[in-house]
Tab-separated table of C-alpha atoms (C1' of nucleotides) in Angstrom:
chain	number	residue	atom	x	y	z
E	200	UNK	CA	110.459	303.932	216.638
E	201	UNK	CA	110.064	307.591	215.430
E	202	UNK	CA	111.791	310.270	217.098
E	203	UNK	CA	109.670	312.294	219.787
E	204	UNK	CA	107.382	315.081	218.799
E	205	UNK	CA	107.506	318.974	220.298
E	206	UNK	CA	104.497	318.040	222.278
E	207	UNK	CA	105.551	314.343	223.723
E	208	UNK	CA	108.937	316.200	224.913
E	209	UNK	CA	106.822	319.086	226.238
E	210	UNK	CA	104.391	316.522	228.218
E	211	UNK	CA	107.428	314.638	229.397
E	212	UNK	CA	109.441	318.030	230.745
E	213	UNK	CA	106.052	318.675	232.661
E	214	UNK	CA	106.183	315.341	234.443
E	215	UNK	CA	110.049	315.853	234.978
E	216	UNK	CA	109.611	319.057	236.006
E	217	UNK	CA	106.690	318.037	238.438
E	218	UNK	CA	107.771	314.447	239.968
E	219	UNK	CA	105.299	311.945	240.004
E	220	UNK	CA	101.928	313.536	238.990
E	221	UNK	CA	98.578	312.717	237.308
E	222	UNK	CA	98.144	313.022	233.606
E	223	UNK	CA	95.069	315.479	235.139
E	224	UNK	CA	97.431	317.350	236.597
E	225	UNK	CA	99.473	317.812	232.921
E	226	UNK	CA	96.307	318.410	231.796
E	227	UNK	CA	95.070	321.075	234.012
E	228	UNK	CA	98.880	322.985	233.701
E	229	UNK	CA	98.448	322.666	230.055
E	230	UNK	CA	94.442	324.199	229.755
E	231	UNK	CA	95.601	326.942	232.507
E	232	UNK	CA	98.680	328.349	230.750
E	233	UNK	CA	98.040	331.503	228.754
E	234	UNK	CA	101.192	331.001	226.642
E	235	UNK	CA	99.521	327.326	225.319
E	236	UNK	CA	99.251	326.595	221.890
E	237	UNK	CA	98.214	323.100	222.303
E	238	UNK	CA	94.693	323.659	224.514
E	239	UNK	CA	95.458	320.436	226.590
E	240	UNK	CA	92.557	318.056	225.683
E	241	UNK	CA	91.874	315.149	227.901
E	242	UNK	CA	91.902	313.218	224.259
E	243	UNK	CA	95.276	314.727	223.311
E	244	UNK	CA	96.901	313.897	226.785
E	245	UNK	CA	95.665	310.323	228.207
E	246	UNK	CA	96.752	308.363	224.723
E	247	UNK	CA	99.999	310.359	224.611
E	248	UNK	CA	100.603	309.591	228.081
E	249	UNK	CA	100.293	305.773	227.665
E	250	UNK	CA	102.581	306.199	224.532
E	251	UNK	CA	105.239	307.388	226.364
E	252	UNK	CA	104.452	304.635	229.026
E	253	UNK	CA	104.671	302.096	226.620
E	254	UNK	CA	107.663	303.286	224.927
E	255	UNK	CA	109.487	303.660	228.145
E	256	UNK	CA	110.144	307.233	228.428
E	257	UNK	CA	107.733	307.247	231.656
E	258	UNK	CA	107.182	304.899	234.131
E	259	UNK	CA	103.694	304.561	235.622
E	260	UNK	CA	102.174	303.390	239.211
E	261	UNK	CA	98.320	302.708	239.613
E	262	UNK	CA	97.330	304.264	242.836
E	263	UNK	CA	96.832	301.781	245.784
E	264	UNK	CA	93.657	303.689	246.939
E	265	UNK	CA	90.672	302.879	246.505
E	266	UNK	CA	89.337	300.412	243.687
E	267	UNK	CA	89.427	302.944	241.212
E	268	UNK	CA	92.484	303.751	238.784
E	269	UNK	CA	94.353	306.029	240.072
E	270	UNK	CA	97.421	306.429	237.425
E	271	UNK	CA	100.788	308.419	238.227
E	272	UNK	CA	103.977	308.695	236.007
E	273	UNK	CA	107.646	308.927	236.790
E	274	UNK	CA	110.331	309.768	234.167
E	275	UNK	CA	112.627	307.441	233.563
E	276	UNK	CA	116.612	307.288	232.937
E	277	UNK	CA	115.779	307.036	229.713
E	278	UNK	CA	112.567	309.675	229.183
E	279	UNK	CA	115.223	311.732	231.043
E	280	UNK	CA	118.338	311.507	228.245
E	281	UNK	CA	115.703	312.146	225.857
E	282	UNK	CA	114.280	315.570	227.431
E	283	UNK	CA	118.262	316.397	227.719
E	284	UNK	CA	118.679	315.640	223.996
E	285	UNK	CA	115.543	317.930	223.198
E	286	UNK	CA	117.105	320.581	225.146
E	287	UNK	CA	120.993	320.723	223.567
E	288	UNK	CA	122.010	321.410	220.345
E	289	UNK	CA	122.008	321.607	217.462
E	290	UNK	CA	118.839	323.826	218.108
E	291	UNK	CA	116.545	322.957	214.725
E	292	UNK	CA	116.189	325.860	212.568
E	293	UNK	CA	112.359	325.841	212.396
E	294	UNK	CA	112.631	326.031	216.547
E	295	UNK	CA	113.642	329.725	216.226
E	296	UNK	CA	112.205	330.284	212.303
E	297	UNK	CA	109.240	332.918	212.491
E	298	UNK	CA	105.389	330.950	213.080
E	299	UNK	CA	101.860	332.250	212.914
E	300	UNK	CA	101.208	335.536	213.682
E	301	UNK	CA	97.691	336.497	213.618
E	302	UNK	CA	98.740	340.301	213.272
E	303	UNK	CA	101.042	339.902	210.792
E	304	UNK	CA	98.954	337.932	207.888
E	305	UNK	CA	96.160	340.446	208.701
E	306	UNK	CA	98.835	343.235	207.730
E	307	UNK	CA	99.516	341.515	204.407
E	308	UNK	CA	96.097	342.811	203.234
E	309	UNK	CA	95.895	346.032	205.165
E	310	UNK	CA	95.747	347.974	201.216
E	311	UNK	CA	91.873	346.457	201.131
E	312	UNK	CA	91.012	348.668	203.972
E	313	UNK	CA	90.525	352.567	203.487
E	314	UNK	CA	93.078	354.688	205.070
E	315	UNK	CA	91.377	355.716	207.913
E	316	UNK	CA	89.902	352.171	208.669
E	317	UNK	CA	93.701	350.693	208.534
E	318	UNK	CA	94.746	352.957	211.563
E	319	UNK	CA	91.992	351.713	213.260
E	320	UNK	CA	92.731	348.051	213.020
E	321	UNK	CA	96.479	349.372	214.170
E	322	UNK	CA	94.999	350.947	217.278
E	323	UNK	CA	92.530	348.140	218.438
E	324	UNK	CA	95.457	345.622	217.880
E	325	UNK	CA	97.826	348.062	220.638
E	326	UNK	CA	95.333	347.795	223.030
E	327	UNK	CA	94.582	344.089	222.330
E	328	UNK	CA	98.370	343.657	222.870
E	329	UNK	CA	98.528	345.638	226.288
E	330	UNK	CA	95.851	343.522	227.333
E	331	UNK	CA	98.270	340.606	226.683
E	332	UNK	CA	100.898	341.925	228.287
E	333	UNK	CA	99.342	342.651	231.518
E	334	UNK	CA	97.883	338.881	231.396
E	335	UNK	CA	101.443	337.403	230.509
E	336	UNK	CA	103.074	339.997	233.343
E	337	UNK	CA	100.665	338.417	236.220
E	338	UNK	CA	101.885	335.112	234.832
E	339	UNK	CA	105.476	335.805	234.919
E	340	UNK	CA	105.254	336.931	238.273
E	341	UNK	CA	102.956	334.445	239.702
E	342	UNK	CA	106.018	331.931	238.675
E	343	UNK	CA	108.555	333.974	240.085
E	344	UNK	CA	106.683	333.966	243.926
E	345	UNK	CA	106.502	330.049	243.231
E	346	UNK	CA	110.116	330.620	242.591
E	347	UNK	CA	110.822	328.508	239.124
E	348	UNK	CA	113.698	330.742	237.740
E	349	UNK	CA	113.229	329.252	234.175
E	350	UNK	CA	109.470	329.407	234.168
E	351	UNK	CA	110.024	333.294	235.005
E	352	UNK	CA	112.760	333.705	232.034
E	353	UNK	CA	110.705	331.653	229.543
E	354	UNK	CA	107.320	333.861	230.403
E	355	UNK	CA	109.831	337.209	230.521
E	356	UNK	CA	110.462	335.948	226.547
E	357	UNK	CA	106.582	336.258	225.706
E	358	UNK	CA	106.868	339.432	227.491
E	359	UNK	CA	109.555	340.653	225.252
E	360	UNK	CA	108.033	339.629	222.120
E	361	UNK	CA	104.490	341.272	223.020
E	362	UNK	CA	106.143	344.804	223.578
E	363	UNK	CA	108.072	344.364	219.970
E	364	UNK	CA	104.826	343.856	218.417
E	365	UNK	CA	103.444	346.724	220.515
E	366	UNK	CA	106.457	348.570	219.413
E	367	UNK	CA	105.843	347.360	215.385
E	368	UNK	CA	102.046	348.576	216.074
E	369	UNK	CA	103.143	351.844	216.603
E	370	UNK	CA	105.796	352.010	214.177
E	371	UNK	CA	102.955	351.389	211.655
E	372	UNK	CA	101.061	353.973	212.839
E	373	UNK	CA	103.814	356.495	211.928
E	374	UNK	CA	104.380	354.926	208.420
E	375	UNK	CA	100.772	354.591	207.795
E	376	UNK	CA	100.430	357.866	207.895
E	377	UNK	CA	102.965	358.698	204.822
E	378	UNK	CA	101.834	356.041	202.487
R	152	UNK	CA	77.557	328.810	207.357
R	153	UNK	CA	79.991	328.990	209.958
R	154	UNK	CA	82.183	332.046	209.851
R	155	UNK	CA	85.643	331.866	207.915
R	156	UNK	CA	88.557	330.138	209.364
R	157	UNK	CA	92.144	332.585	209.479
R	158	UNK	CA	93.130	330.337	206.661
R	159	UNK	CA	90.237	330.879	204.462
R	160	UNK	CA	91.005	334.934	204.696
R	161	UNK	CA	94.186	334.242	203.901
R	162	UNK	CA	94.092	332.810	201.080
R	163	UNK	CA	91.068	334.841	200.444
R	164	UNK	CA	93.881	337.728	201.277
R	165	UNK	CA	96.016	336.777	198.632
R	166	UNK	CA	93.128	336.235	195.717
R	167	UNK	CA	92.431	339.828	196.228
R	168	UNK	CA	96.017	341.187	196.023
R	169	UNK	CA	96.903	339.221	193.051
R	170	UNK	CA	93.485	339.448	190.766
R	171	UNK	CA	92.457	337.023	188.985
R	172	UNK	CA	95.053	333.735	189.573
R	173	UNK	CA	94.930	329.817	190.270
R	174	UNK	CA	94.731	327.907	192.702
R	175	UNK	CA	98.407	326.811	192.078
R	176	UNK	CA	99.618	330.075	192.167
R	177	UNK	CA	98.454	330.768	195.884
R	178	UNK	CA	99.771	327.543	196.741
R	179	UNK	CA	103.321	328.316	195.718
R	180	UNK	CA	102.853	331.465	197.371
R	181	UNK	CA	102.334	329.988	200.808
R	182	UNK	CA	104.901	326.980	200.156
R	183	UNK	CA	107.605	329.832	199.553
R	184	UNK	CA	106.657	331.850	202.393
R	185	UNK	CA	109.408	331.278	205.436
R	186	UNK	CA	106.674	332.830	207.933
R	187	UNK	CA	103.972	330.216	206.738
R	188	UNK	CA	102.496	328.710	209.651
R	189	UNK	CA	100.691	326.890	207.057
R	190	UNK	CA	102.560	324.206	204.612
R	191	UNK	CA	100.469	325.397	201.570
R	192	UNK	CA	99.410	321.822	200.666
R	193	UNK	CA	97.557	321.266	197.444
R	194	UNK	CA	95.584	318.975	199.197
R	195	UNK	CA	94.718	321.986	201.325
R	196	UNK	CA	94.398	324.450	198.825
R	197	UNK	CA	92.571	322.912	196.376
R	198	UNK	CA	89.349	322.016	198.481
R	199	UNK	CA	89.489	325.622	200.077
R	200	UNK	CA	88.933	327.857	197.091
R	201	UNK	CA	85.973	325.223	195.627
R	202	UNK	CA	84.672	325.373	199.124
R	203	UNK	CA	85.067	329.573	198.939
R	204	UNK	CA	83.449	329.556	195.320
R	205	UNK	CA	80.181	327.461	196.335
R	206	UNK	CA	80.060	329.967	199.313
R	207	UNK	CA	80.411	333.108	197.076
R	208	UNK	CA	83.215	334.671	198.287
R	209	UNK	CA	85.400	333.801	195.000
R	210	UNK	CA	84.131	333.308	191.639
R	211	UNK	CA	85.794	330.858	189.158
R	212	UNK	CA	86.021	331.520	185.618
R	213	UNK	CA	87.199	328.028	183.439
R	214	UNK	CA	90.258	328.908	181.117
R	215	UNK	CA	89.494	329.030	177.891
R	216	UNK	CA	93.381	327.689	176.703
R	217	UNK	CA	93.503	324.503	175.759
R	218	UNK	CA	91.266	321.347	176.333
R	219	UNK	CA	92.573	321.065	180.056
R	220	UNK	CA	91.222	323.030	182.799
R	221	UNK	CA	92.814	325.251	184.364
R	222	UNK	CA	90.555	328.048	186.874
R	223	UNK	CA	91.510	330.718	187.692
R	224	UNK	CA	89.929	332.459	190.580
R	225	UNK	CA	88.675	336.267	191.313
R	226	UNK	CA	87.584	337.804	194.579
R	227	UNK	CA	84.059	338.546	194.394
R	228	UNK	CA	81.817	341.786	196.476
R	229	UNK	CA	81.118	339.418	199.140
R	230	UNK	CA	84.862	338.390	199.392
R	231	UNK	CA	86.039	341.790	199.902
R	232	UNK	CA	82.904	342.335	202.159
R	233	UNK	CA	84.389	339.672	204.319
R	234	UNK	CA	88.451	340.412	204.405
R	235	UNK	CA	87.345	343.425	205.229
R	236	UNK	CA	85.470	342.649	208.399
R	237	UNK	CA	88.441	340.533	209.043
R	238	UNK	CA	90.752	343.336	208.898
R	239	UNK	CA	88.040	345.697	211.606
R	240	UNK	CA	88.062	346.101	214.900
R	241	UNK	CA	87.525	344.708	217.421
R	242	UNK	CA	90.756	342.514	217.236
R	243	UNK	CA	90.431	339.049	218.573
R	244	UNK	CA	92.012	338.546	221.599
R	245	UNK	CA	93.775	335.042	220.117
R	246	UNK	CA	95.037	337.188	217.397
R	247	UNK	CA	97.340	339.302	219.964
R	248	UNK	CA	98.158	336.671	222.596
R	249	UNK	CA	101.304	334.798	222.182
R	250	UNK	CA	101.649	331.768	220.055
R	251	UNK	CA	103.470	328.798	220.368
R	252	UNK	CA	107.572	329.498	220.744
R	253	UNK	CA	109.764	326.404	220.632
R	254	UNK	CA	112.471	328.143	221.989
R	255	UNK	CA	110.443	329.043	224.832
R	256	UNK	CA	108.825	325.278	225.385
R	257	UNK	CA	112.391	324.872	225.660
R	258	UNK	CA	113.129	327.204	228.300
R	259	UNK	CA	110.983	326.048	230.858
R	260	UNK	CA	112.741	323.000	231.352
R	261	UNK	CA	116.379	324.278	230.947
R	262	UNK	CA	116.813	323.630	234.976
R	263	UNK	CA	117.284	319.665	233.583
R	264	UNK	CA	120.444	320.376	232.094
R	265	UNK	CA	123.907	320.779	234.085
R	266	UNK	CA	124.951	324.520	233.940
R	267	UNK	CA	127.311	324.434	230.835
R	268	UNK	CA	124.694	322.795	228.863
R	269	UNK	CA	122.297	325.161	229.039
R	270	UNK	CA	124.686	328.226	228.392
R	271	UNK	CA	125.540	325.875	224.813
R	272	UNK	CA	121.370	325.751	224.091
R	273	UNK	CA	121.480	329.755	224.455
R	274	UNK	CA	124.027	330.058	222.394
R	275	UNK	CA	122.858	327.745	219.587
R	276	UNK	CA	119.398	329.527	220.178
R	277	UNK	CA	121.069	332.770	219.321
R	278	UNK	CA	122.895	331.381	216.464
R	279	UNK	CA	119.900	329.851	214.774
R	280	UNK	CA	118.203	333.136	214.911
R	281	UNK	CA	121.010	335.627	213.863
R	282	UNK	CA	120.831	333.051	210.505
R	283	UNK	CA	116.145	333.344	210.898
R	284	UNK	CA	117.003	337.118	210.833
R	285	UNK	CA	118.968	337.422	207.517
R	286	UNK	CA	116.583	335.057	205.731
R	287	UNK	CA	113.663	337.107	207.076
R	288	UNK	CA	115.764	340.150	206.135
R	289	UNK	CA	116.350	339.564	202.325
R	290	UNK	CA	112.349	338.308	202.582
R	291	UNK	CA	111.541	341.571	203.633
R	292	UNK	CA	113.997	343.344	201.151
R	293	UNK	CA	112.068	341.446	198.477
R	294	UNK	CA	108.750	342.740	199.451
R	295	UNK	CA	110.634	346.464	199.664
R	296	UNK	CA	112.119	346.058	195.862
R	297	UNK	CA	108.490	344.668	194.804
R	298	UNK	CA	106.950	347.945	195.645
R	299	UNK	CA	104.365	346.019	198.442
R	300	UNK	CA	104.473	348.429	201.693
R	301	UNK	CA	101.965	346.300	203.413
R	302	UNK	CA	103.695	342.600	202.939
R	303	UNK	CA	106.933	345.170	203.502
R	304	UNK	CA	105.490	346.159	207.089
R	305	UNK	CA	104.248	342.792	208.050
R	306	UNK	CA	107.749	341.366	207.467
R	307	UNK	CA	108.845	344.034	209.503
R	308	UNK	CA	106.907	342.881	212.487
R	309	UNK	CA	108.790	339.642	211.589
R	310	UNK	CA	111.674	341.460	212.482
R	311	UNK	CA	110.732	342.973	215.516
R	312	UNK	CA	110.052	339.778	217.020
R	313	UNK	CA	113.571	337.687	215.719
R	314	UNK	CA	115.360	340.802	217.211
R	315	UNK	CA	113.472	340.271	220.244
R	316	UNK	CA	113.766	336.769	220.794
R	317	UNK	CA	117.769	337.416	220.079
R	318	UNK	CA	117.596	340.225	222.802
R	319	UNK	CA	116.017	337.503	225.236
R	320	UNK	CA	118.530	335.089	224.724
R	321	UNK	CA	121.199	337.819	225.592
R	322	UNK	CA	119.611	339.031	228.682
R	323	UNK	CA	119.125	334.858	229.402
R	324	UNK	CA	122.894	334.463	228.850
R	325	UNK	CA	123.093	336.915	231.768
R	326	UNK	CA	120.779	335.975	234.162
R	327	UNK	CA	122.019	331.795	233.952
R	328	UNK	CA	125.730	332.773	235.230
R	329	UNK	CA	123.860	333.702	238.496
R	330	UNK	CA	121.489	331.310	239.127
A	175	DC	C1'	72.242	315.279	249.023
A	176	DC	C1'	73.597	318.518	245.441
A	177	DG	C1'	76.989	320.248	242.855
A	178	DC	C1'	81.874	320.834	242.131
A	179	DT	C1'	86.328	319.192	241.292
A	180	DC	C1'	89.401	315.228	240.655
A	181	DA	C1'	90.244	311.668	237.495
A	182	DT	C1'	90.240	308.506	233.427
A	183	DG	C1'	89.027	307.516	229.287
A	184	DT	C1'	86.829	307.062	224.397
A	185	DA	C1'	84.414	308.053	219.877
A	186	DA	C1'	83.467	311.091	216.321
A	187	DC	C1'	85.093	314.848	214.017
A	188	DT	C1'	88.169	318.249	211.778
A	189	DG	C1'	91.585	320.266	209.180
A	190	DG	C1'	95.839	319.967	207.349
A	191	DT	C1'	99.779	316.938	205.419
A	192	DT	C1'	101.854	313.309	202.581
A	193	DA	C1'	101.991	310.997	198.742
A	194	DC	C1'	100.356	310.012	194.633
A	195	DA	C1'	98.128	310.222	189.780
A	196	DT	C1'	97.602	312.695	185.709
A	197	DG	C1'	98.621	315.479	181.870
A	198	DA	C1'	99.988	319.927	179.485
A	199	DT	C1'	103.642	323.183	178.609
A	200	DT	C1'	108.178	325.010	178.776
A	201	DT	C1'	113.167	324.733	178.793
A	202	DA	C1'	117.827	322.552	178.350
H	76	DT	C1'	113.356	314.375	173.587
H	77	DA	C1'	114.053	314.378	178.371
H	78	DA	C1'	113.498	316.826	182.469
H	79	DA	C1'	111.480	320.390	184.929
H	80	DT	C1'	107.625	323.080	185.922
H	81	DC	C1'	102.737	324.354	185.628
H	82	DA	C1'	98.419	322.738	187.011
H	83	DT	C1'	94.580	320.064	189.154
H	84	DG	C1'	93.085	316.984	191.944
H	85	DT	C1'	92.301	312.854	195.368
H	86	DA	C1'	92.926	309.248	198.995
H	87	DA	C1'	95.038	307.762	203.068
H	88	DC	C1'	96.741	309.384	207.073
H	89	DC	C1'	97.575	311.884	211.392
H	90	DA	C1'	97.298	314.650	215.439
H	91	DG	C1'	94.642	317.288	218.159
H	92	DT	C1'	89.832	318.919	219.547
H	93	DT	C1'	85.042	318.421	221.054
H	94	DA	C1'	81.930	316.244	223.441
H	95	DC	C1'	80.626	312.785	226.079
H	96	DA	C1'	80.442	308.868	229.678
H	97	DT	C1'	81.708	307.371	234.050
H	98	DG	C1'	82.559	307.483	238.813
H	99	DA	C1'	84.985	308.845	243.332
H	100	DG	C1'	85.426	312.184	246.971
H	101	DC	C1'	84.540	316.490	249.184
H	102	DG	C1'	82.351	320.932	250.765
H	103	DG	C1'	78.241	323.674	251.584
DNA sequence: CCGCTCATGTAACTGGTTACATGATTTA
DNA sequence: TAAATCATGTAACCAGTTACATGAGCGG
């Protein structure tokens, strides 16, 4: 059986993480977070749900209520060793290698734009990124009052990450200028 | 037509800053790039710049060399038209917000791990960048030598955000001895 | 009783990857 | 002359999205 993907791991911390809980409920955490590169489709979730299910990693208990299915998972012992796997090292390079930056390719081709026009795009992407930031703050903080300590420290990363590339923005203001 | 995808203007991108070149060239391009998002598949590739020639945005000129073909491909008035509306405000909002961080997917669910072992995930985290950040380093020295201030810059944003992450983890280290 | 949310699922689509086929040209 | 690289392409696959169908239960 092939090894678990970044997404199946992520799915299973979320039902760890929760107890027993709906895939809805993954769903719904998945579509709400800000931070989500995945969007959290119902057709993503419900297949990968009954994978896990079927492989063991989960356990699942159709709800006693009413006629209709009513499905909740449990990690197992073993979903559980795998999430613990995921989560020690060695840490895979391409987990802390550089990914898409929709800023950055755009910057690659900054020398089409005239001068003037290149600042521009410098100062609409600051304020698109303080934007961000107050978005991602609320979100950080709203997990702090729930008080999930590594929620907090993994939304304070985002955090730290938007104000570098606020802080790159403005350092290619100043270069721009000189070029 | 439906508006160009990110991957489309990049590519686009690169046609322009190179002149006239083929296909193959842009795909070893993005295949050698460590902060491709993108694999750079020829199966990718390929289909992209027919698909951006039948739209007008390219033109293809058939090389005269030889009985084998072998196109090579040149940004056209309507190409530069539309990398340059890529490259104007206003900024998409997807384009600042954060992306998808493995280290951070990580993060969330470091309260599964026993104390120790998540101090040992930090500090393989931090390792694993420290070795992102000289690869991205001599990448961006590359660009410097090359005489490219724009793919220089955009590299540097690179750098911003490996020194940030590495900051994070620091501050993380911290924070875990007194949770 | 109307509309909203909870809840489960599927079918069609999309866009990129993997793996392969093919052949010319260059280099050891 | 063999191997590597340049060069172009395609077919099968895969994973996630979009859009839809279905129905229960609840609040206004």
């Amino acid at each position: 059986m092939p090894a678990l993907t970044d997404l199946e791991l992520t799915v299973l911390g979320n039902v760890w993480k929760k107890g027993a809980c709906t895939a809805y409920s993954v769903m719904r955490e998945f579509a709400a977070s800000t931070s989500s590169y995945y969007r959290g489709s119902a057709g993503a979730i419900y297949p990968l749900l009954h994978r896990l299910d079927r492989r063991g990693y989960v356990s699942s208990q159709a709800g006693a209520q009413g006629r209709r299915p009513r499905r909740t998972y449990t990690i197992t012992r073993q979903g559980l060793q795998a999430l613990r796997r995921w989560l020690s090292p060695p840490v895979p390079a391409a987990a802390a290698g550089i990914t898409l930056d929709l800023l950055r390719t755009r910057t690659y081709f900054l020398a089409a734009l005239p001068p003037a026009a290149r600042a521009r795009f410098v100062r609409a992407a600051e304020k698109q990124l303080r934007e961000q930031l107050k978005i991602n703050t609320a979100e950080r903080d709203r997990y702090r009052r729930k008080g999930d300590p590594f929620s907090t420290l993994a939304m304070e990363g985002a955090l730290h990450i938007l104000r570098a590339r606020l802080a790159w923005m403005r350092e290619m203001r100043r270069r721009l200028r000189n070029l």
